[in-house]
mmCIF file of C-alpha atoms in Angstrom:
data_model
loop_
_atom_site.group_PDB
_atom_site.id
_atom_site.type_symbol
_atom_site.label_atom_id
_atom_site.label_comp_id
_atom_site.label_asym_id
_atom_site.label_seq_id
_atom_site.Cartn_x
_atom_site.Cartn_y
_atom_site.Cartn_z
ATOM 1 C CA GLY A 413 -7.001 9.155 -0.783
ATOM 2 C CA GLU A 414 -4.738 6.136 -1.351
ATOM 3 C CA SER A 415 -5.909 3.419 -3.406
ATOM 4 C CA VAL A 416 -4.582 0.732 -5.785
ATOM 5 C CA GLY A 417 -7.341 -0.914 -7.642
ATOM 6 C CA LEU A 418 -8.054 -3.928 -9.756
ATOM 7 C CA HIS A 419 -11.021 -4.098 -12.555
ATOM 8 C CA LEU A 420 -11.715 -7.609 -12.482
ATOM 9 C CA PRO A 421 -12.458 -9.471 -9.181
ATOM 10 C CA THR A 422 -12.675 -12.966 -10.919
ATOM 11 C CA LEU A 423 -10.846 -14.307 -14.023
ATOM 12 C CA SER A 424 -11.405 -17.819 -15.430
ATOM 13 C CA VAL A 425 -9.037 -19.283 -17.924
ATOM 14 C CA GLN A 426 -8.186 -22.758 -19.570
ATOM 15 C CA GLU A 427 -5.368 -24.507 -18.328
ATOM 16 C CA GLY A 428 -2.510 -23.689 -20.917
ATOM 17 C CA ASP A 429 -3.823 -20.241 -22.152
ATOM 18 C CA ASN A 430 -2.167 -16.961 -21.004
ATOM 19 C CA SER A 431 -3.753 -14.984 -18.187
ATOM 20 C CA ILE A 432 -3.798 -11.370 -17.833
ATOM 21 C CA ILE A 433 -4.406 -9.549 -14.442
ATOM 22 C CA ASN A 434 -4.734 -5.762 -14.391
ATOM 23 C CA CYS A 435 -4.332 -3.292 -11.641
ATOM 24 C CA ALA A 436 -4.714 0.512 -11.633
ATOM 25 C CA TYR A 437 -3.029 2.750 -9.123
ATOM 26 C CA SER A 438 -3.998 6.362 -7.903
ATOM 27 C CA ASN A 439 -0.754 8.011 -7.064
ATOM 28 C CA SER A 440 1.680 9.172 -9.229
ATOM 29 C CA ALA A 441 4.402 9.118 -7.113
ATOM 30 C CA SER A 442 4.306 5.479 -6.418
ATOM 31 C CA ASP A 443 7.729 4.145 -7.454
ATOM 32 C CA TYR A 444 7.671 0.561 -6.531
ATOM 33 C CA PHE A 445 5.071 -2.157 -7.382
ATOM 34 C CA ILE A 446 4.901 -5.931 -6.349
ATOM 35 C CA TRP A 447 2.715 -8.739 -7.358
ATOM 36 C CA TYR A 448 1.331 -11.278 -4.835
ATOM 37 C CA LYS A 449 -0.435 -14.639 -5.147
ATOM 38 C CA GLN A 450 -2.375 -15.681 -2.253
ATOM 39 C CA GLU A 451 -3.805 -19.320 -1.890
ATOM 40 C CA SER A 452 -6.446 -20.570 -0.136
ATOM 41 C CA GLY A 453 -5.402 -20.504 3.815
ATOM 42 C CA LYS A 454 -1.803 -18.933 3.133
ATOM 43 C CA GLY A 455 -0.430 -15.550 3.211
ATOM 44 C CA PRO A 456 0.625 -13.294 0.344
ATOM 45 C CA GLN A 457 3.791 -14.816 -1.535
ATOM 46 C CA PHE A 458 5.869 -12.681 -3.792
ATOM 47 C CA ILE A 459 5.714 -13.056 -7.503
ATOM 48 C CA ILE A 460 7.638 -10.319 -9.301
ATOM 49 C CA ASP A 461 8.109 -6.611 -8.646
ATOM 50 C CA ILE A 462 9.007 -3.639 -10.835
ATOM 51 C CA ARG A 463 10.158 -0.129 -10.026
ATOM 52 C CA SER A 464 8.984 2.846 -11.673
ATOM 53 C CA ASN A 465 11.846 3.324 -13.838
ATOM 54 C CA MET A 466 11.176 0.353 -15.709
ATOM 55 C CA ASP A 467 8.297 -0.672 -18.274
ATOM 56 C CA LYS A 468 8.471 -4.325 -18.171
ATOM 57 C CA ARG A 469 10.251 -6.836 -16.037
ATOM 58 C CA GLN A 470 10.199 -10.744 -16.757
ATOM 59 C CA GLY A 471 10.169 -13.961 -14.507
ATOM 60 C CA GLN A 472 9.741 -17.450 -14.884
ATOM 61 C CA ARG A 473 6.513 -17.690 -17.085
ATOM 62 C CA VAL A 474 5.356 -14.348 -15.564
ATOM 63 C CA THR A 475 5.938 -10.562 -16.782
ATOM 64 C CA VAL A 476 4.793 -7.342 -15.318
ATOM 65 C CA LEU A 477 4.119 -4.281 -17.458
ATOM 66 C CA LEU A 478 4.085 -0.891 -16.205
ATOM 67 C CA ASN A 479 2.113 2.139 -17.859
ATOM 68 C CA LYS A 480 2.878 5.246 -15.862
ATOM 69 C CA THR A 481 0.909 7.648 -18.170
ATOM 70 C CA VAL A 482 -2.206 5.721 -17.282
ATOM 71 C CA LYS A 483 -1.236 4.505 -14.041
ATOM 72 C CA HIS A 484 -1.858 0.977 -14.731
ATOM 73 C CA LEU A 485 0.213 -2.307 -14.449
ATOM 74 C CA SER A 486 -0.645 -5.774 -15.379
ATOM 75 C CA LEU A 487 0.564 -9.349 -14.604
ATOM 76 C CA GLN A 488 0.591 -11.825 -17.508
ATOM 77 C CA ILE A 489 1.109 -15.599 -16.725
ATOM 78 C CA ALA A 490 1.917 -17.854 -19.622
ATOM 79 C CA ALA A 491 0.501 -21.231 -20.047
ATOM 80 C CA THR A 492 -1.446 -20.750 -16.918
ATOM 81 C CA GLN A 493 -1.478 -24.096 -14.907
ATOM 82 C CA PRO A 494 -4.197 -25.346 -12.239
ATOM 83 C CA GLY A 495 -1.641 -24.481 -9.516
ATOM 84 C CA ASP A 496 -1.883 -20.765 -10.914
ATOM 85 C CA SER A 497 -5.231 -20.821 -9.283
ATOM 86 C CA ALA A 498 -5.219 -18.302 -6.392
ATOM 87 C CA VAL A 499 -6.052 -14.788 -5.661
ATOM 88 C CA TYR A 500 -3.578 -12.218 -6.932
ATOM 89 C CA PHE A 501 -2.840 -8.792 -5.741
ATOM 90 C CA CYS A 502 -0.824 -5.801 -6.847
ATOM 91 C CA ALA A 503 0.737 -3.776 -4.015
ATOM 92 C CA GLU A 504 2.420 -0.429 -3.944
ATOM 93 C CA ASN A 505 5.107 0.803 -1.911
ATOM 94 C CA ARG A 506 6.419 4.600 -1.830
ATOM 95 C CA GLU A 507 9.840 5.528 -0.885
ATOM 96 C CA GLY A 508 9.961 6.721 2.700
ATOM 97 C CA GLN A 509 6.992 4.938 3.672
ATOM 98 C CA GLY A 510 8.551 2.905 6.061
ATOM 99 C CA GLY A 511 7.791 -0.733 3.956
ATOM 100 C CA LYS A 512 4.232 0.123 4.171
ATOM 101 C CA LEU A 513 2.434 -1.792 1.367
ATOM 102 C CA ILE A 514 -0.934 -0.446 -0.218
ATOM 103 C CA PHE A 515 -2.979 -3.241 -1.703
ATOM 104 C CA GLY A 516 -5.447 -3.664 -4.482
ATOM 105 C CA GLN A 517 -8.608 -5.477 -4.040
ATOM 106 C CA GLY A 518 -7.286 -8.729 -5.451
ATOM 107 C CA THR A 519 -8.456 -10.844 -8.671
ATOM 108 C CA GLU A 520 -9.293 -14.520 -7.985
ATOM 109 C CA LEU A 521 -7.800 -16.565 -11.056
ATOM 110 C CA SER A 522 -9.335 -20.067 -11.652
ATOM 111 C CA VAL A 523 -7.694 -22.182 -14.166
ATOM 112 C CA LYS A 524 -9.974 -24.833 -16.047
ATOM 113 C CA PRO A 525 -8.469 -27.978 -16.777
ATOM 114 C CA ASP B 1247 11.704 -23.899 9.434
ATOM 115 C CA THR B 1248 8.872 -21.442 9.130
ATOM 116 C CA ALA B 1249 10.319 -17.909 8.218
ATOM 117 C CA VAL B 1250 7.332 -15.929 9.653
ATOM 118 C CA SER B 1251 5.278 -17.910 12.223
ATOM 119 C CA GLN B 1252 1.733 -16.788 13.706
ATOM 120 C CA THR B 1253 -0.079 -18.451 16.616
ATOM 121 C CA PRO B 1254 -3.041 -19.316 16.778
ATOM 122 C CA LYS B 1255 -3.995 -20.269 13.052
ATOM 123 C CA TYR B 1256 -7.780 -20.181 14.197
ATOM 124 C CA LEU B 1257 -9.222 -18.302 17.084
ATOM 125 C CA VAL B 1258 -12.991 -18.077 17.836
ATOM 126 C CA THR B 1259 -13.876 -15.933 20.717
ATOM 127 C CA GLN B 1260 -17.147 -14.168 21.985
ATOM 128 C CA MET B 1261 -17.809 -10.178 21.816
ATOM 129 C CA GLY B 1262 -16.417 -8.356 24.687
ATOM 130 C CA ASN B 1263 -13.338 -10.741 25.216
ATOM 131 C CA ASP B 1264 -9.498 -9.772 25.011
ATOM 132 C CA LYS B 1265 -7.397 -12.088 23.112
ATOM 133 C CA SER B 1266 -3.599 -12.087 21.589
ATOM 134 C CA ILE B 1267 -2.036 -13.029 18.581
ATOM 135 C CA LYS B 1268 1.612 -13.823 18.363
ATOM 136 C CA CYS B 1269 4.117 -13.610 15.726
ATOM 137 C CA GLU B 1270 7.808 -14.487 15.306
ATOM 138 C CA GLN B 1271 10.263 -14.061 12.707
ATOM 139 C CA ASN B 1272 13.645 -16.206 12.271
ATOM 140 C CA LEU B 1273 14.735 -14.169 9.251
ATOM 141 C CA GLY B 1274 16.825 -11.614 11.112
ATOM 142 C CA HIS B 1275 14.739 -8.819 9.926
ATOM 143 C CA ASP B 1276 14.441 -5.560 11.585
ATOM 144 C CA THR B 1277 10.874 -4.804 10.949
ATOM 145 C CA MET B 1278 7.559 -6.447 11.416
ATOM 146 C CA TYR B 1279 3.665 -5.685 10.366
ATOM 147 C CA TRP B 1280 0.450 -6.404 11.219
ATOM 148 C CA TYR B 1281 -1.962 -6.554 8.162
ATOM 149 C CA LYS B 1282 -5.676 -7.071 8.272
ATOM 150 C CA GLN B 1283 -7.506 -8.884 5.515
ATOM 151 C CA ASP B 1284 -11.362 -8.578 5.481
ATOM 152 C CA SER B 1285 -14.057 -10.638 4.169
ATOM 153 C CA LYS B 1286 -13.747 -9.355 0.511
ATOM 154 C CA LYS B 1287 -10.030 -10.285 0.862
ATOM 155 C CA PHE B 1288 -8.874 -6.525 1.175
ATOM 156 C CA LEU B 1289 -5.448 -6.205 2.712
ATOM 157 C CA LYS B 1290 -4.631 -3.044 4.854
ATOM 158 C CA ILE B 1291 -1.675 -2.407 6.929
ATOM 159 C CA MET B 1292 -2.205 -1.990 10.535
ATOM 160 C CA PHE B 1293 1.139 -1.310 12.384
ATOM 161 C CA SER B 1294 4.607 -1.552 11.686
ATOM 162 C CA TYR B 1295 7.747 -2.022 14.299
ATOM 163 C CA ASN B 1296 11.442 -1.057 13.367
ATOM 164 C CA ASN B 1297 13.526 -2.617 15.956
ATOM 165 C CA LYS B 1298 11.114 -2.682 18.325
ATOM 166 C CA GLU B 1299 9.826 1.059 17.946
ATOM 167 C CA LEU B 1300 6.414 1.858 16.503
ATOM 168 C CA ILE B 1301 6.800 3.460 13.001
ATOM 169 C CA ILE B 1302 3.255 2.910 11.301
ATOM 170 C CA ASN B 1303 0.014 3.351 13.273
ATOM 171 C CA GLU B 1304 -2.769 3.325 10.870
ATOM 172 C CA THR B 1305 -6.122 4.678 11.793
ATOM 173 C CA VAL B 1306 -6.947 1.369 14.079
ATOM 174 C CA PRO B 1307 -9.128 1.641 17.290
ATOM 175 C CA ASN B 1308 -7.264 1.779 20.237
ATOM 176 C CA ARG B 1309 -8.539 -1.498 21.356
ATOM 177 C CA PHE B 1310 -5.916 -2.844 19.430
ATOM 178 C CA SER B 1311 -2.354 -2.572 20.772
ATOM 179 C CA PRO B 1312 0.712 -4.102 19.016
ATOM 180 C CA LYS B 1313 3.671 -5.277 21.648
ATOM 181 C CA SER B 1314 7.337 -5.674 20.353
ATOM 182 C CA PRO B 1315 9.317 -7.160 22.997
ATOM 183 C CA ASP B 1316 12.310 -7.815 20.737
ATOM 184 C CA LYS B 1317 12.770 -7.205 16.937
ATOM 185 C CA ALA B 1318 11.930 -10.768 16.094
ATOM 186 C CA HIS B 1319 8.261 -10.729 17.938
ATOM 187 C CA LEU B 1320 5.438 -8.674 17.289
ATOM 188 C CA ASN B 1321 2.473 -9.582 19.093
ATOM 189 C CA LEU B 1322 -1.305 -7.922 18.695
ATOM 190 C CA HIS B 1323 -3.553 -7.697 21.699
ATOM 191 C CA ILE B 1324 -7.249 -6.886 21.026
ATOM 192 C CA ASN B 1325 -9.413 -5.429 23.747
ATOM 193 C CA SER B 1326 -13.160 -5.670 24.019
ATOM 194 C CA LEU B 1327 -13.592 -7.880 20.821
ATOM 195 C CA GLU B 1328 -16.401 -6.905 18.411
ATOM 196 C CA LEU B 1329 -17.958 -8.477 15.704
ATOM 197 C CA GLY B 1330 -16.286 -6.353 12.919
ATOM 198 C CA ASP B 1331 -13.041 -7.502 14.390
ATOM 199 C CA SER B 1332 -13.613 -10.955 12.527
ATOM 200 C CA ALA B 1333 -11.044 -11.038 9.840
ATOM 201 C CA VAL B 1334 -7.633 -12.852 8.898
ATOM 202 C CA TYR B 1335 -4.598 -11.187 10.521
ATOM 203 C CA PHE B 1336 -1.498 -11.253 8.607
ATOM 204 C CA CYS B 1337 2.045 -10.691 10.149
ATOM 205 C CA ALA B 1338 5.132 -9.926 8.038
ATOM 206 C CA SER B 1339 8.578 -8.740 8.153
ATOM 207 C CA SER B 1340 11.183 -7.071 6.042
ATOM 208 C CA ARG B 1341 14.881 -5.501 6.139
ATOM 209 C CA ALA B 1342 15.240 -2.049 7.671
ATOM 210 C CA ALA B 1343 11.752 -0.599 6.999
ATOM 211 C CA THR B 1344 12.022 -1.536 3.418
ATOM 212 C CA THR B 1345 10.286 -3.969 0.993
ATOM 213 C CA GLN B 1346 13.511 -6.097 0.967
ATOM 214 C CA GLY B 1347 12.901 -9.264 2.046
ATOM 215 C CA TYR B 1348 9.208 -8.957 2.668
ATOM 216 C CA THR B 1349 7.730 -12.244 3.941
ATOM 217 C CA PHE B 1350 4.081 -12.760 5.191
ATOM 218 C CA GLY B 1351 2.965 -15.389 7.907
ATOM 219 C CA SER B 1352 0.270 -17.667 6.911
ATOM 220 C CA GLY B 1353 -2.506 -15.941 9.259
ATOM 221 C CA THR B 1354 -4.842 -15.985 11.831
ATOM 222 C CA ARG B 1355 -8.325 -16.404 11.112
ATOM 223 C CA LEU B 1356 -10.320 -14.494 14.047
ATOM 224 C CA THR B 1357 -14.006 -15.063 14.298
ATOM 225 C CA VAL B 1358 -16.019 -13.052 16.884
ATOM 226 C CA VAL B 1359 -19.161 -14.614 17.732
#
């Protein structure tokens, strides 16, 4: 069946440290991946995306790594701040699926001051 | 101005009732979606409309009926509400049945008692 899974449901880091959130996907045909941040009481917000023809993509304080060999992607957040506390989701889209996003379970990131 | 707006934000109702959730987007997008987020924060797509035409219809009980009067609106009507329908429902929109510009609303928390 379809699945995009996360290994760790919770992650606690110290402010200023780097955070790494992992995600595994099951379908080798997946060609587009997105990381979302969801704060309490809000909808998912786009953070960064990556296509399957890339291994790495960087944004402001965030980096996404894609390893197609083991069907794994990760989100790295540099110098984690209290405002980064949220639930993070990876989502997958496959060409021809009409904009359908398949979400992983989610990881709750807690930043300790 | 809110890009994707849902009403109501909270909805508490008794089992067996019929209720509707409304969604409007002012982004000029062609495609709108409904997602359901359960108590474990798992997000799953329910429906998608492109230019008022249903293009994604996941395995959802037929008590759920989406309606799109125009491409800026996608409403969700639920008949004979059950306890298991309690969840947060998110509306989203994007351009042309792709992932371009994907934007989520802030959610409607439905509680069935």
